Amino acid sequence: MTVYHGSVEIVKNPDVLHSYRPLDFGKGFYVTTIKEQAEIWAKRKASIVGKKAIVNVYQMKTDSGDLILKDFGKDLSEWIDFVCHCRDGSTDYEKYDIIKGMVANDKVFRVVDMYHSGVWDKERAIQEIRAYPNYDQIAFITQKAIDSLLVFDSFEEV
């Protein structure tokens, strides 16, 4: 399976050490199966730091072997609580090697924030999230997962 990582650098040897803050699924190396999404991330970061936008391309093995995988699939109820817990500093994500699910892009982030702050209940937040296009993300939480499943393929300046 082909996956993409938006950056301002060519990342031939990804690692979890450069994850400087917990995101939706905690600290880790994030990829997506959607090239357009990686391009958006790369361009956003490039505009902030004044560098070129790069999309790194990897081949990801689909057999995770003995790695511990958490896949939210279409379960938005569990997903939204997990994302809120990670943003609150929870380290529950460290129980997993890989976490898959939708991404809280700009629009979805606002919905998560409304739920997280108590303005909306879970039912309303989930209803709102369903109105937005689905992007995905795969977070490699452990180096073992990266080393076992990801192989650098190429990169593209966007």
GROMACS .gro file of N, CA and C in nm:
model
  474
    1MET      N    1   0.085  -0.116   0.000
    1MET     CA    2   0.000   0.000   0.000
    1MET      C    3   0.090   0.124   0.000
    2THR      N    4   0.056   0.222  -0.080
    2THR     CA    5   0.131   0.348  -0.087
    2THR      C    6   0.076   0.446   0.015
    3VAL      N    7   0.166   0.508   0.091
    3VAL     CA    8   0.128   0.610   0.189
    3VAL      C    9   0.219   0.731   0.171
    4TYR      N   10   0.175   0.845   0.223
    4TYR     CA   11   0.242   0.972   0.199
    4TYR      C   12   0.264   1.047   0.330
    5HIS      N   13   0.373   1.124   0.334
    5HIS     CA   14   0.404   1.208   0.449
    5HIS      C   15   0.441   1.347   0.399
    6GLY      N   16   0.361   1.447   0.436
    6GLY     CA   17   0.390   1.585   0.397
    6GLY      C   18   0.492   1.646   0.489
    7SER      N   19   0.592   1.715   0.429
    7SER     CA   20   0.702   1.769   0.508
    7SER      C   21   0.768   1.884   0.433
    8VAL      N   22   0.874   1.936   0.489
    8VAL     CA   23   0.961   2.031   0.419
    8VAL      C   24   1.098   1.967   0.399
    9GLU      N   25   1.106   1.838   0.428
    9GLU     CA   26   1.231   1.765   0.415
    9GLU      C   27   1.207   1.631   0.347
   10ILE      N   28   1.310   1.579   0.286
   10ILE     CA   29   1.306   1.442   0.235
   10ILE      C   30   1.333   1.352   0.355
   11VAL      N   31   1.241   1.260   0.382
   11VAL     CA   32   1.252   1.175   0.501
   11VAL      C   33   1.268   1.030   0.454
   12LYS      N   34   1.393   0.993   0.426
   12LYS     CA   35   1.421   0.857   0.381
   12LYS      C   36   1.418   0.756   0.495
   13ASN      N   37   1.453   0.802   0.615
   13ASN     CA   38   1.458   0.715   0.732
   13ASN      C   39   1.371   0.775   0.843
   14PRO      N   40   1.240   0.756   0.834
   14PRO     CA   41   1.153   0.816   0.935
   14PRO      C   42   1.178   0.758   1.073
   15ASP      N   43   1.152   0.842   1.174
   15ASP     CA   44   1.166   0.796   1.311
   15ASP      C   45   1.063   0.865   1.399
   16VAL      N   46   1.046   0.815   1.518
   16VAL     CA   47   0.951   0.873   1.612
   16VAL      C   48   1.016   0.979   1.700
   17LEU      N   49   1.146   0.994   1.692
   17LEU     CA   50   1.217   1.090   1.775
   17LEU      C   51   1.188   1.235   1.740
   18HIS      N   52   1.150   1.262   1.615
   18HIS     CA   53   1.126   1.399   1.571
   18HIS      C   54   0.983   1.445   1.595
   19SER      N   55   0.903   1.362   1.657
   19SER     CA   56   0.766   1.401   1.691
   19SER      C   57   0.774   1.490   1.814
   20TYR      N   58   0.748   1.618   1.795
   20TYR     CA   59   0.773   1.712   1.903
   20TYR      C   60   0.652   1.739   1.993
   21ARG      N   61   0.533   1.695   1.950
   21ARG     CA   62   0.416   1.714   2.035
   21ARG      C   63   0.310   1.610   2.000
   22PRO      N   64   0.227   1.578   2.095
   22PRO     CA   65   0.121   1.481   2.065
   22PRO      C   66   0.014   1.542   1.975
   23LEU      N   67  -0.021   1.470   1.871
   23LEU     CA   68  -0.127   1.513   1.780
   23LEU      C   69  -0.251   1.429   1.808
   24ASP      N   70  -0.334   1.407   1.708
   24ASP     CA   71  -0.459   1.333   1.728
   24ASP      C   72  -0.438   1.199   1.797
   25PHE      N   73  -0.333   1.127   1.757
   25PHE     CA   74  -0.307   0.994   1.811
   25PHE      C   75  -0.178   0.991   1.893
   26GLY      N   76  -0.136   1.104   1.947
   26GLY     CA   77  -0.016   1.111   2.028
   26GLY      C   78   0.108   1.141   1.945
   27LYS      N   79   0.223   1.120   2.006
   27LYS     CA   80   0.351   1.143   1.938
   27LYS      C   81   0.380   1.025   1.847
   28GLY      N   82   0.426   1.055   1.726
   28GLY     CA   83   0.459   0.948   1.632
   28GLY      C   84   0.490   1.004   1.495
   29PHE      N   85   0.511   0.916   1.400
   29PHE     CA   86   0.535   0.952   1.261
   29PHE      C   87   0.406   0.926   1.186
   30TYR      N   88   0.351   1.031   1.126
   30TYR     CA   89   0.218   1.024   1.064
   30TYR      C   90   0.226   1.017   0.912
   31VAL      N   91   0.145   0.930   0.855
   31VAL     CA   92   0.130   0.919   0.710
   31VAL      C   93  -0.019   0.912   0.677
   32THR      N   94  -0.050   0.923   0.549
   32THR     CA   95  -0.187   0.913   0.502
   32THR      C   96  -0.189   0.835   0.370
   33THR      N   97  -0.303   0.779   0.339
   33THR     CA   98  -0.318   0.711   0.209
   33THR      C   99  -0.364   0.809   0.102
   34ILE      N  100  -0.386   0.934   0.139
   34ILE     CA  101  -0.441   1.034   0.047
   34ILE      C  102  -0.332   1.137   0.012
   35LYS      N  103  -0.285   1.131  -0.111
   35LYS     CA  104  -0.175   1.219  -0.154
   35LYS      C  105  -0.212   1.366  -0.138
   36GLU      N  106  -0.333   1.404  -0.176
   36GLU     CA  107  -0.377   1.543  -0.165
   36GLU      C  108  -0.365   1.594  -0.022
   37GLN      N  109  -0.397   1.510   0.073
   37GLN     CA  110  -0.388   1.548   0.214
   37GLN      C  111  -0.243   1.575   0.252
   38ALA      N  112  -0.151   1.490   0.209
   38ALA     CA  113  -0.008   1.510   0.237
   38ALA      C  114   0.042   1.639   0.172
   39GLU      N  115  -0.006   1.668   0.053
   39GLU     CA  116   0.033   1.792  -0.017
   39GLU      C  117  -0.012   1.914   0.063
   40ILE      N  118  -0.134   1.910   0.115
   40ILE     CA  119  -0.186   2.022   0.196
   40ILE      C  120  -0.100   2.043   0.319
   41TRP      N  121  -0.068   1.933   0.390
   41TRP     CA  122   0.017   1.943   0.509
   41TRP      C  123   0.154   2.000   0.474
   42ALA      N  124   0.212   1.950   0.365
   42ALA     CA  125   0.346   1.996   0.325
   42ALA      C  126   0.344   2.145   0.291
   43LYS      N  127   0.246   2.188   0.215
   43LYS     CA  128   0.237   2.329   0.176
   43LYS      C  129   0.214   2.419   0.297
   44ARG      N  130   0.132   2.374   0.390
   44ARG     CA  131   0.107   2.454   0.510
   44ARG      C  132   0.237   2.472   0.590
   45LYS      N  133   0.309   2.363   0.611
   45LYS     CA  134   0.433   2.371   0.688
   45LYS      C  135   0.537   2.456   0.613
   46ALA      N  136   0.544   2.439   0.481
   46ALA     CA  137   0.640   2.514   0.401
   46ALA      C  138   0.613   2.664   0.410
   47SER      N  139   0.487   2.703   0.411
   47SER     CA  140   0.455   2.846   0.418
   47SER      C  141   0.492   2.905   0.554
   48ILE      N  142   0.489   2.822   0.657
   48ILE     CA  143   0.524   2.869   0.791
   48ILE      C  144   0.675   2.886   0.807
   49VAL      N  145   0.752   2.788   0.757
   49VAL     CA  146   0.897   2.790   0.779
   49VAL      C  147   0.977   2.844   0.661
   50GLY      N  148   0.909   2.874   0.551
   50GLY     CA  149   0.977   2.931   0.435
   50GLY      C  150   1.066   2.834   0.359
   51LYS      N  151   1.022   2.709   0.350
   51LYS     CA  152   1.097   2.608   0.275
   51LYS      C  153   1.009   2.549   0.167
   52LYS      N  154   1.066   2.458   0.088
   52LYS     CA  155   0.990   2.391  -0.017
   52LYS      C  156   0.904   2.280   0.045
   53ALA      N  157   0.787   2.261  -0.016
   53ALA     CA  158   0.696   2.155   0.030
   53ALA      C  159   0.735   2.023  -0.038
   54ILE      N  160   0.746   1.919   0.044
   54ILE     CA  161   0.788   1.788  -0.004
   54ILE      C  162   0.685   1.683   0.039
   55VAL      N  163   0.647   1.597  -0.055
   55VAL     CA  164   0.565   1.482  -0.020
   55VAL      C  165   0.654   1.359  -0.033
   56ASN      N  166   0.674   1.291   0.078
   56ASN     CA  167   0.751   1.167   0.081
   56ASN      C  168   0.656   1.051   0.054
   57VAL      N  169   0.701   0.956  -0.025
   57VAL     CA  170   0.618   0.841  -0.062
   57VAL      C  171   0.683   0.715  -0.006
   58TYR      N  172   0.600   0.630   0.056
   58TYR     CA  173   0.647   0.506   0.116
   58TYR      C  174   0.560   0.391   0.070
   59GLN      N  175   0.618   0.275   0.071
   59GLN     CA  176   0.539   0.152   0.056
   59GLN      C  177   0.523   0.096   0.197
   60MET      N  178   0.400   0.069   0.232
   60MET     CA  179   0.369   0.018   0.365
   60MET      C  180   0.320  -0.126   0.354
   61LYS      N  181   0.389  -0.214   0.424
   61LYS     CA  182   0.345  -0.353   0.429
   61LYS      C  183   0.213  -0.360   0.506
   62THR      N  184   0.123  -0.445   0.463
   62THR     CA  185  -0.008  -0.452   0.528
   62THR      C  186  -0.017  -0.558   0.637
   63ASP      N  187   0.078  -0.649   0.642
   63ASP     CA  188   0.079  -0.751   0.747
   63ASP      C  189   0.155  -0.697   0.866
   64SER      N  190   0.082  -0.661   0.972
   64SER     CA  191   0.146  -0.598   1.087
   64SER      C  192   0.209  -0.697   1.184
   65GLY      N  193   0.197  -0.826   1.156
   65GLY     CA  194   0.262  -0.927   1.239
   65GLY      C  195   0.224  -0.916   1.385
   66ASP      N  196   0.325  -0.905   1.471
   66ASP     CA  197   0.299  -0.901   1.615
   66ASP      C  198   0.284  -0.758   1.670
   67LEU      N  199   0.276  -0.660   1.581
   67LEU     CA  200   0.259  -0.521   1.624
   67LEU      C  201   0.116  -0.501   1.676
   68ILE      N  202   0.102  -0.411   1.771
   68ILE     CA  203  -0.029  -0.382   1.828
   68ILE      C  204  -0.091  -0.267   1.752
   69LEU      N  205  -0.201  -0.295   1.685
   69LEU     CA  206  -0.269  -0.200   1.597
   69LEU      C  207  -0.401  -0.157   1.657
   70LYS      N  208  -0.425  -0.026   1.653
   70LYS     CA  209  -0.557   0.028   1.690
   70LYS      C  210  -0.612   0.093   1.564
   71ASP      N  211  -0.727   0.043   1.515
   71ASP     CA  212  -0.790   0.096   1.395
   71ASP      C  213  -0.931   0.141   1.432
   72PHE      N  214  -0.956   0.271   1.427
   72PHE     CA  215  -1.087   0.324   1.464
   72PHE      C  216  -1.192   0.298   1.357
   73GLY      N  217  -1.150   0.273   1.234
   73GLY     CA  218  -1.246   0.250   1.128
   73GLY      C  219  -1.347   0.363   1.122
   74LYS      N  220  -1.473   0.330   1.126
   74LYS     CA  221  -1.581   0.430   1.119
   74LYS      C  222  -1.636   0.466   1.257
   75ASP      N  223  -1.573   0.419   1.363
   75ASP     CA  224  -1.621   0.443   1.500
   75ASP      C  225  -1.583   0.584   1.545
   76LEU      N  226  -1.670   0.680   1.517
   76LEU     CA  227  -1.641   0.818   1.552
   76LEU      C  228  -1.655   0.844   1.701
   77SER      N  229  -1.737   0.767   1.769
   77SER     CA  230  -1.757   0.787   1.912
   77SER      C  231  -1.628   0.759   1.990
   78GLU      N  232  -1.568   0.645   1.965
   78GLU     CA  233  -1.442   0.612   2.033
   78GLU      C  234  -1.330   0.704   1.984
   79TRP      N  235  -1.330   0.734   1.855
   79TRP     CA  236  -1.226   0.819   1.796
   79TRP      C  237  -1.223   0.957   1.861
   80ILE      N  238  -1.338   1.022   1.873
   80ILE     CA  239  -1.340   1.158   1.926
   80ILE      C  240  -1.293   1.163   2.071
   81ASP      N  241  -1.329   1.063   2.150
   81ASP     CA  242  -1.282   1.059   2.289
   81ASP      C  243  -1.131   1.037   2.295
   82PHE      N  244  -1.079   0.949   2.208
   82PHE     CA  245  -0.936   0.921   2.206
   82PHE      C  246  -0.857   1.047   2.169
   83VAL      N  247  -0.904   1.118   2.065
   83VAL     CA  248  -0.837   1.242   2.022
   83VAL      C  249  -0.838   1.345   2.134
   84CYS      N  250  -0.950   1.361   2.201
   84CYS     CA  251  -0.958   1.457   2.312
   84CYS      C  252  -0.863   1.417   2.425
   85HIS      N  253  -0.856   1.288   2.456
   85HIS     CA  254  -0.764   1.242   2.562
   85HIS      C  255  -0.619   1.270   2.523
   86CYS      N  256  -0.583   1.245   2.398
   86CYS     CA  257  -0.446   1.273   2.354
   86CYS      C  258  -0.414   1.421   2.365
   87ARG      N  259  -0.510   1.505   2.327
   87ARG     CA  260  -0.488   1.649   2.336
   87ARG      C  261  -0.480   1.699   2.479
   88ASP      N  262  -0.535   1.620   2.571
   88ASP     CA  263  -0.525   1.655   2.713
   88ASP      C  264  -0.396   1.603   2.776
   89GLY      N  265  -0.314   1.535   2.696
   89GLY     CA  266  -0.187   1.486   2.746
   89GLY      C  267  -0.185   1.340   2.786
   90SER      N  268  -0.294   1.269   2.761
   90SER     CA  269  -0.298   1.126   2.793
   90SER      C  270  -0.192   1.051   2.712
   91THR      N  271  -0.135   0.950   2.774
   91THR     CA  272  -0.036   0.867   2.705
   91THR      C  273  -0.092   0.730   2.672
   92ASP      N  274  -0.224   0.717   2.670
   92ASP     CA  275  -0.288   0.589   2.635
   92ASP      C  276  -0.244   0.539   2.498
   93TYR      N  277  -0.210   0.631   2.409
   93TYR     CA  278  -0.166   0.592   2.274
   93TYR      C  279  -0.041   0.505   2.278
   94GLU      N  280   0.036   0.514   2.384
   94GLU     CA  281   0.161   0.439   2.393
   94GLU      C  282   0.139   0.288   2.406
   95LYS      N  283   0.015   0.244   2.423
   95LYS     CA  284  -0.017   0.102   2.429
   95LYS      C  285  -0.009   0.038   2.290
   96TYR      N  286  -0.004   0.120   2.187
   96TYR     CA  287  -0.011   0.072   2.049
   96TYR      C  288   0.117   0.101   1.972
   97ASP      N  289   0.141   0.020   1.870
   97ASP     CA  290   0.251   0.045   1.777
   97ASP      C  291   0.205   0.132   1.661
   98ILE      N  292   0.081   0.112   1.618
   98ILE     CA  293   0.023   0.183   1.504
   98ILE      C  294  -0.121   0.218   1.538
   99ILE      N  295  -0.162   0.340   1.501
   99ILE     CA  296  -0.301   0.382   1.520
   99ILE      C  297  -0.352   0.438   1.388
  100LYS      N  298  -0.469   0.390   1.345
  100LYS     CA  299  -0.531   0.434   1.220
  100LYS      C  300  -0.667   0.495   1.247
  101GLY      N  301  -0.699   0.597   1.171
  101GLY     CA  302  -0.831   0.657   1.183
  101GLY      C  303  -0.842   0.783   1.102
  102MET      N  304  -0.953   0.853   1.118
  102MET     CA  305  -0.970   0.978   1.044
  102MET      C  306  -0.885   1.086   1.109
  103VAL      N  307  -0.866   1.194   1.036
  103VAL     CA  308  -0.783   1.304   1.085
  103VAL      C  309  -0.874   1.421   1.119
  104ALA      N  310  -0.839   1.492   1.224
  104ALA     CA  311  -0.911   1.614   1.259
  104ALA      C  312  -0.850   1.729   1.180
  105ASN      N  313  -0.896   1.745   1.054
  105ASN     CA  314  -0.848   1.857   0.975
  105ASN      C  315  -0.905   1.986   1.033
  106ASP      N  316  -0.884   2.100   0.966
  106ASP     CA  317  -0.926   2.228   1.023
  106ASP      C  318  -1.073   2.230   1.064
  107LYS      N  319  -1.160   2.181   0.978
  107LYS     CA  320  -1.304   2.183   1.007
  107LYS      C  321  -1.338   2.085   1.117
  108VAL      N  322  -1.285   1.966   1.109
  108VAL     CA  323  -1.314   1.865   1.211
  108VAL      C  324  -1.254   1.906   1.345
  109PHE      N  325  -1.139   1.971   1.342
  109PHE     CA  326  -1.076   2.017   1.466
  109PHE      C  327  -1.171   2.109   1.543
  110ARG      N  328  -1.242   2.197   1.472
  110ARG     CA  329  -1.337   2.287   1.538
  110ARG      C  330  -1.448   2.208   1.607
  111VAL      N  331  -1.494   2.103   1.541
  111VAL     CA  332  -1.598   2.019   1.600
  111VAL      C  333  -1.545   1.951   1.726
  112VAL      N  334  -1.425   1.894   1.716
  112VAL     CA  335  -1.363   1.829   1.833
  112VAL      C  336  -1.349   1.930   1.946
  113ASP      N  337  -1.309   2.051   1.913
  113ASP     CA  338  -1.292   2.155   2.015
  113ASP      C  339  -1.426   2.189   2.082
  114MET      N  340  -1.534   2.197   2.004
  114MET     CA  341  -1.667   2.226   2.061
  114MET      C  342  -1.709   2.114   2.156
  115TYR      N  343  -1.680   1.989   2.119
  115TYR     CA  344  -1.713   1.875   2.205
  115TYR      C  345  -1.623   1.875   2.329
  116HIS      N  346  -1.495   1.894   2.306
  116HIS     CA  347  -1.396   1.890   2.414
  116HIS      C  348  -1.424   1.996   2.519
  117SER      N  349  -1.470   2.113   2.475
  117SER     CA  350  -1.496   2.221   2.569
  117SER      C  351  -1.635   2.212   2.633
  118GLY      N  352  -1.716   2.113   2.589
  118GLY     CA  353  -1.847   2.093   2.648
  118GLY      C  354  -1.959   2.174   2.586
  119VAL      N  355  -1.929   2.250   2.480
  119VAL     CA  356  -2.033   2.328   2.413
  119VAL      C  357  -2.132   2.235   2.343
  120TRP      N  358  -2.081   2.130   2.279
  120TRP     CA  359  -2.166   2.032   2.213
  120TRP      C  360  -2.152   1.898   2.284
  121ASP      N  361  -2.260   1.821   2.284
  121ASP     CA  362  -2.250   1.685   2.336
  121ASP      C  363  -2.194   1.595   2.225
  122LYS      N  364  -2.163   1.472   2.261
  122LYS     CA  365  -2.100   1.380   2.167
  122LYS      C  366  -2.188   1.356   2.043
  123GLU      N  367  -2.317   1.340   2.063
  123GLU     CA  368  -2.408   1.314   1.951
  123GLU      C  369  -2.403   1.427   1.848
  124ARG      N  370  -2.407   1.550   1.896
  124ARG     CA  371  -2.402   1.665   1.804
  124ARG      C  372  -2.267   1.671   1.733
  125ALA      N  373  -2.159   1.648   1.805
  125ALA     CA  374  -2.025   1.652   1.745
  125ALA      C  375  -2.011   1.546   1.636
  126ILE      N  376  -2.055   1.426   1.663
  126ILE     CA  377  -2.045   1.318   1.564
  126ILE      C  378  -2.129   1.350   1.441
  127GLN      N  379  -2.246   1.406   1.463
  127GLN     CA  380  -2.332   1.447   1.350
  127GLN      C  381  -2.260   1.550   1.263
  128GLU      N  382  -2.193   1.645   1.325
  128GLU     CA  383  -2.121   1.749   1.251
  128GLU      C  384  -2.001   1.690   1.175
  129ILE      N  385  -1.928   1.599   1.239
  129ILE     CA  386  -1.811   1.539   1.176
  129ILE      C  387  -1.850   1.465   1.048
  130ARG      N  388  -1.962   1.400   1.050
  130ARG     CA  389  -2.007   1.323   0.932
  130ARG      C  390  -2.029   1.411   0.810
  131ALA      N  391  -2.041   1.542   0.829
  131ALA     CA  392  -2.066   1.633   0.718
  131ALA      C  393  -1.939   1.668   0.640
  132TYR      N  394  -1.823   1.631   0.692
  132TYR     CA  395  -1.697   1.668   0.630
  132TYR      C  396  -1.634   1.550   0.557
  133PRO      N  397  -1.556   1.582   0.454
  133PRO     CA  398  -1.489   1.473   0.381
  133PRO      C  399  -1.393   1.397   0.472
  134ASN      N  400  -1.382   1.269   0.447
  134ASN     CA  401  -1.297   1.185   0.530
  134ASN      C  402  -1.153   1.186   0.480
  135TYR      N  403  -1.064   1.230   0.565
  135TYR     CA  404  -0.922   1.214   0.543
  135TYR      C  405  -0.878   1.108   0.642
  136ASP      N  406  -0.766   1.044   0.614
  136ASP     CA  407  -0.720   0.943   0.708
  136ASP      C  408  -0.578   0.971   0.753
  137GLN      N  409  -0.541   0.904   0.860
  137GLN     CA  410  -0.404   0.913   0.909
  137GLN      C  411  -0.366   0.781   0.974
  138ILE      N  412  -0.238   0.752   0.961
  138ILE     CA  413  -0.180   0.635   1.024
  138ILE      C  414  -0.063   0.686   1.106
  139ALA      N  415  -0.069   0.666   1.235
  139ALA     CA  416   0.037   0.711   1.324
  139ALA      C  417   0.124   0.592   1.364
  140PHE      N  418   0.251   0.602   1.333
  140PHE     CA  419   0.348   0.502   1.377
  140PHE      C  420   0.400   0.550   1.511
  141ILE      N  421   0.361   0.482   1.615
  141ILE     CA  422   0.395   0.524   1.751
  141ILE      C  423   0.532   0.472   1.793
  142THR      N  424   0.569   0.354   1.744
  142THR     CA  425   0.698   0.295   1.782
  142THR      C  426   0.791   0.286   1.661
  143GLN      N  427   0.918   0.292   1.690
  143GLN     CA  428   1.019   0.276   1.585
  143GLN      C  429   1.012   0.135   1.526
  144LYS      N  430   0.979   0.039   1.610
  144LYS     CA  431   0.964  -0.100   1.563
  144LYS      C  432   0.861  -0.107   1.450
  145ALA      N  433   0.751  -0.035   1.463
  145ALA     CA  434   0.648  -0.034   1.360
  145ALA      C  435   0.700   0.027   1.230
  146ILE      N  436   0.771   0.137   1.241
  146ILE     CA  437   0.828   0.201   1.122
  146ILE      C  438   0.925   0.105   1.054
  147ASP      N  439   1.017   0.051   1.130
  147ASP     CA  440   1.119  -0.037   1.074
  147ASP      C  441   1.060  -0.164   1.012
  148SER      N  442   0.950  -0.210   1.067
  148SER     CA  443   0.888  -0.333   1.017
  148SER      C  444   0.801  -0.311   0.893
  149LEU      N  445   0.740  -0.193   0.881
  149LEU     CA  446   0.636  -0.177   0.780
  149LEU      C  447   0.660  -0.072   0.672
  150LEU      N  448   0.745   0.026   0.697
  150LEU     CA  449   0.761   0.135   0.600
  150LEU      C  450   0.891   0.125   0.522
  151VAL      N  451   0.882   0.144   0.392
  151VAL     CA  452   0.999   0.148   0.304
  151VAL      C  453   0.989   0.273   0.219
  152PHE      N  454   1.090   0.359   0.227
  152PHE     CA  455   1.092   0.483   0.147
  152PHE      C  456   1.092   0.447   0.000
  153ASP      N  457   1.009   0.516  -0.077
  153ASP     CA  458   0.996   0.492  -0.220
  153ASP      C  459   1.053   0.608  -0.299
  154SER      N  460   1.003   0.729  -0.272
  154SER     CA  461   1.043   0.847  -0.349
  154SER      C  462   0.994   0.972  -0.278
  155PHE      N  463   1.019   1.086  -0.341
  155PHE     CA  464   0.965   1.212  -0.290
  155PHE      C  465   0.930   1.299  -0.408
  156GLU      N  466   0.848   1.400  -0.380
  156GLU     CA  467   0.805   1.491  -0.485
  156GLU      C  468   0.793   1.630  -0.425
  157GLU      N  469   0.848   1.729  -0.492
  157GLU     CA  470   0.828   1.866  -0.449
  157GLU      C  471   0.691   1.912  -0.501
  158VAL      N  472   0.613   1.973  -0.415
  158VAL     CA  473   0.477   2.015  -0.456
  158VAL      C  474   0.460   2.165  -0.440
   0.00000   0.00000   0.00000
